[in-house]
Coordinates of C-alpha atoms in Angstrom, one line a residue:
M234 CA 5.3 -36.4 1.1
S235 CA 8.5 -36.6 -1.0
D236 CA 7.4 -33.7 -3.2
T237 CA 9.1 -30.4 -2.1
L238 CA 8.8 -26.8 -3.0
K239 CA 11.8 -24.9 -4.2
I240 CA 12.3 -21.7 -2.3
Q241 CA 14.8 -19.0 -3.3
S242 CA 16.9 -18.1 -0.4
V243 CA 17.1 -14.3 0.0
P244 CA 19.0 -12.4 2.7
I245 CA 16.8 -10.3 4.9
S246 CA 17.9 -7.1 6.7
R247 CA 16.9 -8.1 10.2
R248 CA 17.5 -11.1 12.4
D249 CA 17.7 -14.3 10.3
S250 CA 15.8 -17.4 11.4
F251 CA 17.1 -20.9 11.9
N252 CA 15.8 -22.0 8.5
I253 CA 18.3 -20.0 6.5
R254 CA 21.5 -21.2 8.1
D255 CA 21.9 -24.8 6.8
K256 CA 21.5 -25.7 3.1
Q257 CA 21.3 -29.4 4.0
T258 CA 17.8 -29.0 5.3
R259 CA 14.4 -29.9 4.0
E260 CA 12.3 -27.3 2.4
L261 CA 8.7 -27.3 3.6
K262 CA 5.5 -26.5 1.9
P263 CA 1.9 -26.2 3.1
F264 CA -0.3 -29.2 3.4
H265 CA -4.1 -28.9 2.9
S266 CA -3.7 -25.5 1.3
G267 CA -3.8 -26.2 -2.4
D268 CA -2.2 -23.5 -4.6
I269 CA -1.1 -20.5 -2.5
K270 CA -2.6 -17.3 -3.9
I271 CA -1.0 -13.9 -3.4
L272 CA -2.7 -10.5 -4.0
L273 CA -0.3 -7.6 -4.3
L274 CA -1.7 -4.0 -4.5
E275 CA -0.3 -0.5 -4.9
N276 CA 2.5 -1.2 -7.3
I277 CA 4.7 -3.2 -4.9
S278 CA 8.3 -3.7 -6.0
Q279 CA 9.0 -6.2 -8.9
K280 CA 11.5 -7.8 -6.6
A281 CA 8.7 -8.9 -4.3
V282 CA 6.8 -10.3 -7.2
D283 CA 9.9 -12.3 -8.3
I284 CA 10.4 -13.8 -4.9
L285 CA 6.8 -14.8 -4.4
S286 CA 6.6 -16.2 -8.0
K287 CA 9.8 -18.2 -7.6
A288 CA 8.3 -19.8 -4.4
G289 CA 5.6 -21.3 -6.7
Y290 CA 2.7 -19.1 -5.6
Q291 CA 0.0 -17.6 -7.9
V292 CA 0.6 -13.9 -7.8
E293 CA -2.0 -11.3 -8.8
F294 CA -0.5 -7.9 -9.1
H295 CA -2.2 -4.5 -9.2
T296 CA -0.6 -1.1 -9.6
K297 CA -3.2 0.8 -7.5
A298 CA -5.3 0.3 -4.4
L299 CA -8.7 -1.3 -4.9
D300 CA -12.0 0.1 -3.8
K301 CA -13.6 -1.5 -0.8
E302 CA -16.1 -3.7 -2.6
T303 CA -13.5 -5.0 -5.1
L304 CA -11.0 -5.6 -2.2
I305 CA -13.6 -7.6 -0.2
E306 CA -14.3 -9.8 -3.2
K307 CA -10.7 -10.4 -4.1
I308 CA -9.5 -11.1 -0.5
K309 CA -12.0 -14.0 -0.1
D310 CA -9.8 -16.4 -2.0
V311 CA -6.2 -15.4 -1.2
H312 CA -3.7 -16.6 1.4
V313 CA -1.5 -13.5 1.5
V314 CA -2.2 -9.9 0.7
G315 CA 0.5 -7.3 0.1
I316 CA -0.3 -3.6 0.6
R317 CA 1.3 -0.2 1.1
S318 CA -0.2 2.7 2.9
K319 CA -3.4 3.4 1.0
T320 CA -5.2 0.1 1.3
K321 CA -7.3 -0.1 4.6
L322 CA -7.6 -3.7 5.9
T323 CA -10.4 -3.0 8.5
Q324 CA -12.3 -5.6 10.5
E325 CA -15.1 -5.3 7.9
V326 CA -12.7 -6.2 5.1
L327 CA -10.8 -8.9 7.0
S328 CA -14.0 -10.6 8.1
H329 CA -14.4 -11.8 4.5
A330 CA -10.8 -13.2 4.3
N331 CA -11.6 -16.8 4.9
K332 CA -8.2 -18.2 3.6
L333 CA -5.9 -15.3 4.6
I334 CA -3.0 -16.3 6.8
A335 CA -0.6 -13.3 6.3
I336 CA -0.5 -9.6 5.4
G337 CA 2.6 -7.9 4.1
C338 CA 2.8 -4.2 4.7
F339 CA 5.4 -3.1 2.2
C340 CA 6.1 0.1 4.2
I341 CA 6.9 1.2 7.7
G342 CA 3.5 1.8 9.1
T343 CA 0.8 -0.8 10.0
N344 CA -1.9 1.6 11.1
Q345 CA -3.8 0.8 7.9
V346 CA -4.4 -2.7 9.3
D347 CA -6.6 -3.7 12.2
L348 CA -3.8 -5.6 13.9
T349 CA -5.8 -7.0 16.8
Y350 CA -8.6 -8.3 14.7
A351 CA -6.1 -9.8 12.2
A352 CA -4.4 -11.7 15.1
S353 CA -7.8 -12.9 16.4
R354 CA -8.3 -14.5 12.9
G355 CA -4.9 -16.1 12.9
I356 CA -3.5 -13.6 10.3
C357 CA 0.1 -12.7 10.8
V358 CA 1.2 -9.2 9.8
F359 CA 4.7 -8.3 8.6
N360 CA 6.2 -4.9 7.7
S361 CA 9.5 -3.3 6.9
P362 CA 10.3 -0.6 9.5
F363 CA 13.9 0.1 8.5
S364 CA 14.4 -0.4 4.8
N365 CA 13.4 3.1 3.7
S366 CA 15.1 5.0 6.6
R367 CA 17.9 6.3 4.4
S368 CA 15.5 7.5 1.7
V369 CA 13.4 9.5 4.2
A370 CA 16.4 11.0 5.8
E371 CA 17.8 12.1 2.5
L372 CA 14.5 13.7 1.5
V373 CA 14.4 15.7 4.8
I374 CA 18.0 16.9 4.3
A375 CA 17.0 18.1 0.8
E376 CA 13.9 19.9 2.2
I377 CA 16.0 21.6 4.9
I378 CA 18.2 23.1 2.2
L379 CA 15.3 24.0 -0.1
L380 CA 13.5 25.7 2.8
A381 CA 16.5 27.7 4.0
R382 CA 17.0 29.1 0.4
Q383 CA 13.3 29.4 -0.4
L384 CA 14.0 27.3 -3.5
G385 CA 10.4 26.1 -3.8
D386 CA 9.0 29.6 -4.3
R387 CA 11.9 30.7 -6.6
S388 CA 11.3 27.6 -8.8
R389 CA 7.6 28.2 -9.0
E390 CA 8.2 31.9 -9.9
M391 CA 10.6 31.0 -12.7
H392 CA 8.1 28.5 -14.1
D393 CA 5.6 31.4 -14.1
G394 CA 8.1 33.6 -16.0
V395 CA 9.1 35.7 -13.0
W396 CA 12.7 36.5 -12.3
N397 CA 13.1 37.2 -8.5
K398 CA 16.7 37.2 -7.4
V399 CA 16.8 37.7 -3.6
S400 CA 19.0 36.9 -0.7
N401 CA 16.8 38.3 2.1
N402 CA 15.9 35.6 4.6
C403 CA 17.9 33.0 2.7
Y404 CA 20.4 31.1 4.8
E405 CA 23.1 28.4 4.9
I406 CA 22.2 25.5 7.1
R407 CA 25.7 25.3 8.5
G408 CA 25.7 26.2 12.2
K409 CA 21.9 26.0 12.4
T410 CA 20.1 23.7 14.9
L411 CA 18.1 20.7 13.8
G412 CA 15.6 19.4 16.3
I413 CA 14.5 15.8 15.7
V414 CA 11.2 14.6 17.3
G415 CA 11.5 10.8 17.4
Y416 CA 15.0 9.4 17.5
G417 CA 14.5 6.0 15.8
H418 CA 16.1 4.6 12.7
I419 CA 15.1 7.6 10.5
G420 CA 15.9 10.2 13.2
T421 CA 19.3 8.8 13.9
Q422 CA 20.3 8.6 10.2
L423 CA 19.0 12.2 9.7
G424 CA 21.1 13.4 12.6
V425 CA 24.2 11.9 11.1
L426 CA 23.6 13.4 7.7
A427 CA 22.8 16.8 9.3
E428 CA 26.0 16.8 11.4
S429 CA 28.0 16.1 8.3
L430 CA 26.7 19.3 6.8
G431 CA 27.7 21.3 9.9
M432 CA 24.3 21.4 11.7
H433 CA 24.0 21.1 15.5
V434 CA 21.5 18.3 16.3
I435 CA 19.2 18.0 19.3
W436 CA 16.5 15.4 19.7
Y437 CA 13.7 14.2 21.9
D438 CA 12.3 10.7 22.3
I439 CA 10.0 9.1 24.9
L440 CA 12.6 6.3 25.3
P441 CA 16.1 6.6 26.7
L442 CA 18.4 6.1 23.8
M443 CA 22.1 6.4 23.0
P444 CA 22.9 9.6 21.1
I445 CA 24.9 9.1 17.9
G446 CA 27.7 11.4 16.9
M447 CA 27.6 14.8 18.6
S448 CA 23.8 15.0 18.9
T449 CA 22.3 15.9 22.2
A450 CA 19.1 14.6 23.8
V451 CA 16.8 17.1 25.5
E452 CA 14.2 16.5 28.2
S453 CA 11.0 17.6 26.4
L454 CA 9.3 18.3 23.2
D455 CA 8.8 21.9 24.2
E456 CA 12.6 22.2 24.6
V457 CA 13.2 21.0 21.0
L458 CA 10.6 23.4 19.7
A459 CA 12.1 26.4 21.5
E460 CA 15.7 25.7 20.6
A461 CA 15.7 24.4 17.0
D462 CA 15.8 26.3 13.8
F463 CA 14.4 23.3 11.9
V464 CA 12.1 20.8 13.6
S465 CA 11.6 17.4 11.9
C466 CA 9.0 14.9 13.1
H467 CA 9.7 11.1 12.9
V468 CA 7.1 9.4 15.2
P469 CA 4.5 6.7 14.6
E470 CA 0.8 7.2 14.5
T471 CA -0.6 6.6 18.0
P472 CA -3.3 8.3 20.1
E473 CA -0.5 10.1 21.9
T474 CA 1.0 11.5 18.7
K475 CA -2.3 12.7 17.2
N476 CA -2.0 16.5 16.8
M477 CA 1.3 16.4 18.7
I478 CA 2.2 19.6 16.9
G479 CA -0.8 22.0 17.2
A480 CA -1.3 25.7 17.7
R481 CA 0.3 25.8 21.1
E482 CA 3.4 23.9 20.0
L483 CA 3.8 26.0 16.8
S484 CA 3.7 29.1 19.0
L485 CA 6.7 27.8 21.0
M486 CA 8.9 27.5 17.9
K487 CA 11.3 30.3 17.1
P488 CA 10.0 33.0 14.9
G489 CA 11.4 32.4 11.4
S490 CA 11.9 28.6 12.1
Y491 CA 10.8 25.7 9.9
L492 CA 8.7 22.6 10.4
I493 CA 9.1 19.3 8.5
N494 CA 6.7 16.4 8.8
A495 CA 7.6 13.1 7.0
S496 CA 6.1 10.8 9.7
R497 CA 2.3 10.5 9.8
G498 CA -0.4 12.8 8.6
T499 CA -2.1 13.0 12.0
V500 CA 0.9 14.3 13.9
V501 CA 0.6 17.9 12.8
D502 CA -2.6 20.1 13.0
I503 CA -2.7 21.2 9.3
D504 CA -5.0 24.1 9.9
A505 CA -2.8 25.5 12.7
L506 CA 0.3 25.0 10.6
A507 CA -1.3 26.9 7.7
A508 CA -2.2 29.8 10.0
S509 CA 1.4 29.9 11.4
L510 CA 2.8 30.1 7.9
K511 CA 0.5 32.7 6.7
S512 CA 1.1 34.9 9.7
G513 CA 4.8 34.7 9.1
H514 CA 5.6 33.1 12.5
L515 CA 7.1 30.2 10.7
A516 CA 9.4 30.9 7.7
G517 CA 8.5 27.7 5.9
A518 CA 7.4 24.1 6.1
A519 CA 7.8 20.8 4.3
V520 CA 5.0 18.2 4.5
D521 CA 5.0 14.7 2.9
V522 CA 2.0 13.2 4.8
Y523 CA -1.6 14.3 5.4
P524 CA -4.6 13.3 7.5
K525 CA -6.5 12.2 4.4
E526 CA -4.6 11.1 1.3
P527 CA -6.0 10.3 -2.2
L528 CA -6.3 6.6 -3.1
A529 CA -4.9 7.2 -6.6
N530 CA -2.6 9.6 -8.4
G531 CA -4.3 12.5 -10.3
P532 CA -6.0 15.8 -9.7
G533 CA -8.2 16.7 -6.7
F534 CA -5.7 17.1 -3.8
E535 CA -7.0 19.7 -1.4
S536 CA -5.2 21.1 1.7
P537 CA -5.1 24.4 3.7
L538 CA -1.3 24.3 3.0
R539 CA -1.7 24.9 -0.7
N540 CA -0.2 28.2 -1.7
C541 CA 1.2 28.9 1.7
P542 CA 4.5 30.8 1.5
N543 CA 7.8 28.8 1.3
T544 CA 5.9 25.5 1.8
L545 CA 7.0 22.3 0.1
L546 CA 4.2 19.7 -0.4
T547 CA 5.1 16.2 -1.6
P548 CA 2.7 13.2 -2.1
H549 CA 3.9 10.8 0.6
I550 CA 7.1 10.0 -1.2
G551 CA 9.6 9.9 1.7
G552 CA 10.3 6.2 1.1
S553 CA 9.6 6.2 -2.6
T554 CA 13.0 5.4 -4.1
E555 CA 14.0 2.5 -6.2
E556 CA 16.5 1.4 -3.5
A557 CA 14.0 1.6 -0.6
Q558 CA 11.2 -0.2 -2.5
R559 CA 13.6 -3.0 -3.6
M560 CA 14.8 -3.6 0.0
I561 CA 11.2 -3.4 1.3
G562 CA 10.1 -5.9 -1.4
I563 CA 12.9 -8.3 -0.4
E564 CA 12.3 -8.1 3.3
V565 CA 8.5 -8.4 3.4
A566 CA 8.2 -11.0 0.6
T567 CA 10.9 -13.2 2.2
A568 CA 9.2 -12.9 5.6
A569 CA 5.8 -13.8 4.1
T570 CA 7.3 -16.8 2.2
K571 CA 9.0 -18.1 5.3
F572 CA 5.8 -17.8 7.3
V573 CA 3.7 -19.6 4.6
N574 CA 6.3 -22.4 4.1
T575 CA 7.9 -22.9 7.5
G576 CA 5.6 -21.1 10.0
A577 CA 8.4 -18.8 11.1
S578 CA 6.9 -15.6 12.5
I579 CA 10.2 -13.8 13.1
N580 CA 9.7 -10.0 12.8
A581 CA 5.9 -10.2 12.9
V582 CA 4.0 -7.2 14.1
N583 CA 1.0 -8.7 15.8
F584 CA 2.2 -12.3 16.5
A585 CA 4.6 -13.7 19.0
E586 CA 7.9 -14.3 17.2
C587 CA 8.5 -18.1 16.9
D588 CA 10.8 -20.3 14.8
L589 CA 12.2 -23.9 14.9
R590 CA 15.4 -25.3 13.6
A591 CA 15.0 -26.6 10.0
I592 CA 14.3 -30.3 9.5
P593 CA 17.3 -32.3 8.2
L594 CA 17.2 -33.1 4.4
T595 CA 17.4 -36.8 5.2
D596 CA 14.4 -36.8 7.5
R597 CA 11.4 -37.6 5.4
T598 CA 8.9 -38.5 8.1
T599 CA 8.8 -35.3 10.2
V600 CA 5.9 -32.9 9.7
R601 CA 5.5 -29.4 11.2
I602 CA 2.3 -28.5 13.1
V603 CA 1.6 -24.8 13.2
N604 CA -1.3 -23.6 15.3
V605 CA -2.8 -20.3 16.3
H606 CA -5.2 -20.4 19.3
Q607 CA -6.8 -18.3 21.9
N608 CA -4.4 -17.6 24.7
V609 CA -6.3 -19.3 27.6
P610 CA -5.2 -22.1 30.0
G611 CA -5.5 -25.7 28.9
V612 CA -4.9 -25.4 25.2
L613 CA -1.3 -26.6 25.2
R614 CA -2.3 -29.6 27.3
Q615 CA -4.9 -30.5 24.7
I616 CA -2.5 -30.2 21.8
N617 CA 0.2 -32.2 23.6
N618 CA -2.3 -34.9 24.5
I619 CA -3.1 -35.2 20.8
L620 CA 0.7 -35.4 20.0
A621 CA 1.4 -37.8 22.9
D622 CA 1.4 -40.9 20.6
Y623 CA 4.0 -39.5 18.3
N624 CA 7.6 -38.5 18.7
V625 CA 7.8 -34.7 19.1
N626 CA 11.3 -33.7 18.0
K627 CA 11.0 -30.1 19.1
Q628 CA 8.3 -27.5 19.8
I629 CA 7.9 -23.8 20.8
S630 CA 5.0 -21.7 22.0
D631 CA 4.6 -18.1 22.8
S632 CA 1.8 -15.6 23.1
K633 CA 1.1 -11.9 22.4
G634 CA -2.0 -10.5 24.0
D635 CA -5.1 -12.8 23.5
V636 CA -3.5 -14.9 20.8
A637 CA -0.9 -17.7 21.2
Y638 CA 1.3 -19.3 18.6
F639 CA 2.5 -23.0 18.7
M640 CA 4.9 -24.9 16.4
A641 CA 6.0 -28.5 16.7
D642 CA 8.0 -30.9 14.5
V643 CA 6.4 -34.4 14.8
T644 CA 7.6 -37.7 13.4
V645 CA 4.7 -39.4 11.5
E646 CA 5.4 -42.8 10.0
D647 CA 2.0 -43.3 8.4
S648 CA 0.8 -40.4 6.2
K649 CA -2.8 -41.1 7.2
D650 CA -1.8 -39.9 10.7
I651 CA -1.3 -36.4 9.3
N652 CA -5.0 -36.0 8.7
T653 CA -5.7 -37.4 12.1
I654 CA -3.5 -34.9 13.9
Y655 CA -4.9 -32.0 11.8
E656 CA -8.5 -33.0 12.5
H657 CA -8.0 -33.4 16.2
V658 CA -6.1 -30.1 16.7
T659 CA -8.6 -28.1 14.6
A660 CA -11.4 -29.6 16.7
I661 CA -10.1 -27.9 19.8
G662 CA -12.6 -25.2 20.9
E663 CA -10.0 -22.5 21.2
N664 CA -8.4 -23.3 17.8
I665 CA -8.1 -20.3 15.4
I666 CA -6.0 -21.7 12.5
T667 CA -4.0 -25.0 12.2
R668 CA -1.7 -25.8 9.4
V669 CA 0.5 -28.8 8.6
L670 CA 3.8 -28.3 6.7
F671 CA 5.8 -31.1 5.2

């Protein structure tokens, strides 16, 4: 029990947990887990690889997403898998993940993971909803200017050897109205940047939020569409946002206005958008996300939006900057490391957020019990009955939906008792996963 694992302390961008605050505390590592294996897919930031490697884990790195059969085979033997947006961790895939305890989504969205099924298997999911906000906002600002000046078409013409110097239907963005649909972290940053360029900003969100700067909230999506010269979507993928912008909504937009979608591919009806562009009702559009996206770089991309006038198409690169990927790598890798080593589920997507104060460096007899169980009456009583013969220094329990999460620091004088506690807790009928950290 005296052997400890060295963990590199890395600041994270959201609420810190107890275990970062005091350097005179014991660093924990998993018990009964062997060597922790990490599978990283889709060219995740080298910073994440460094953090996980320095934690002592075995890291397998791939630059691309894996096909389903290969993924199923690989995931059988890993404890943590890191993905971006292309890898789909469905119930079918996760049902083969016998050792998996955590998933790191190195991106904003988590719709590529079956969150409910993952929780039912005791698999905690982390993401990074804020780290690429600036990158996406800057891309949208660039697209607003490119669309207003028709620079995409002019650039393509020049590459084709055509000189076409025009000013008709080309505008400054100063004084124009930007309508933001979804006033979250990206939407608010976009509004600040747009105002600095002289734009008037209006926005709509389903939640009552505080406006930043001189921006103005409106009462409905229809109001945004009717008033804005540029409409930019920044909403998550939910049943409510599927085809949020369809033929009806496009018809409500000003003639000669522009639509930008850098949120989720299902938010805009692509066929309806293509028709609106070809008819001339919209003066242009910029699209970074699509209902179906290729799994790998290369030829073969098809879309009704190809060759539409004044239409910017980009391959889901809103958050693809060195700065954003580095910050995402730090945040998600650190969260996953802390969950594996200390049980802390702070900032988890599908778990209740729990943490305990770190164990003092001088305390060599305390172990941490981490348990995921079905959220039904009587389980805590069973666990506490098992721990009744030991000194429980501190404990916490919380639930989210059908799954509950429990942590306790227990003084164990005889190392043989660790196995006894582990075996008795795992024998509880409602147990999903139990881990012992020391």
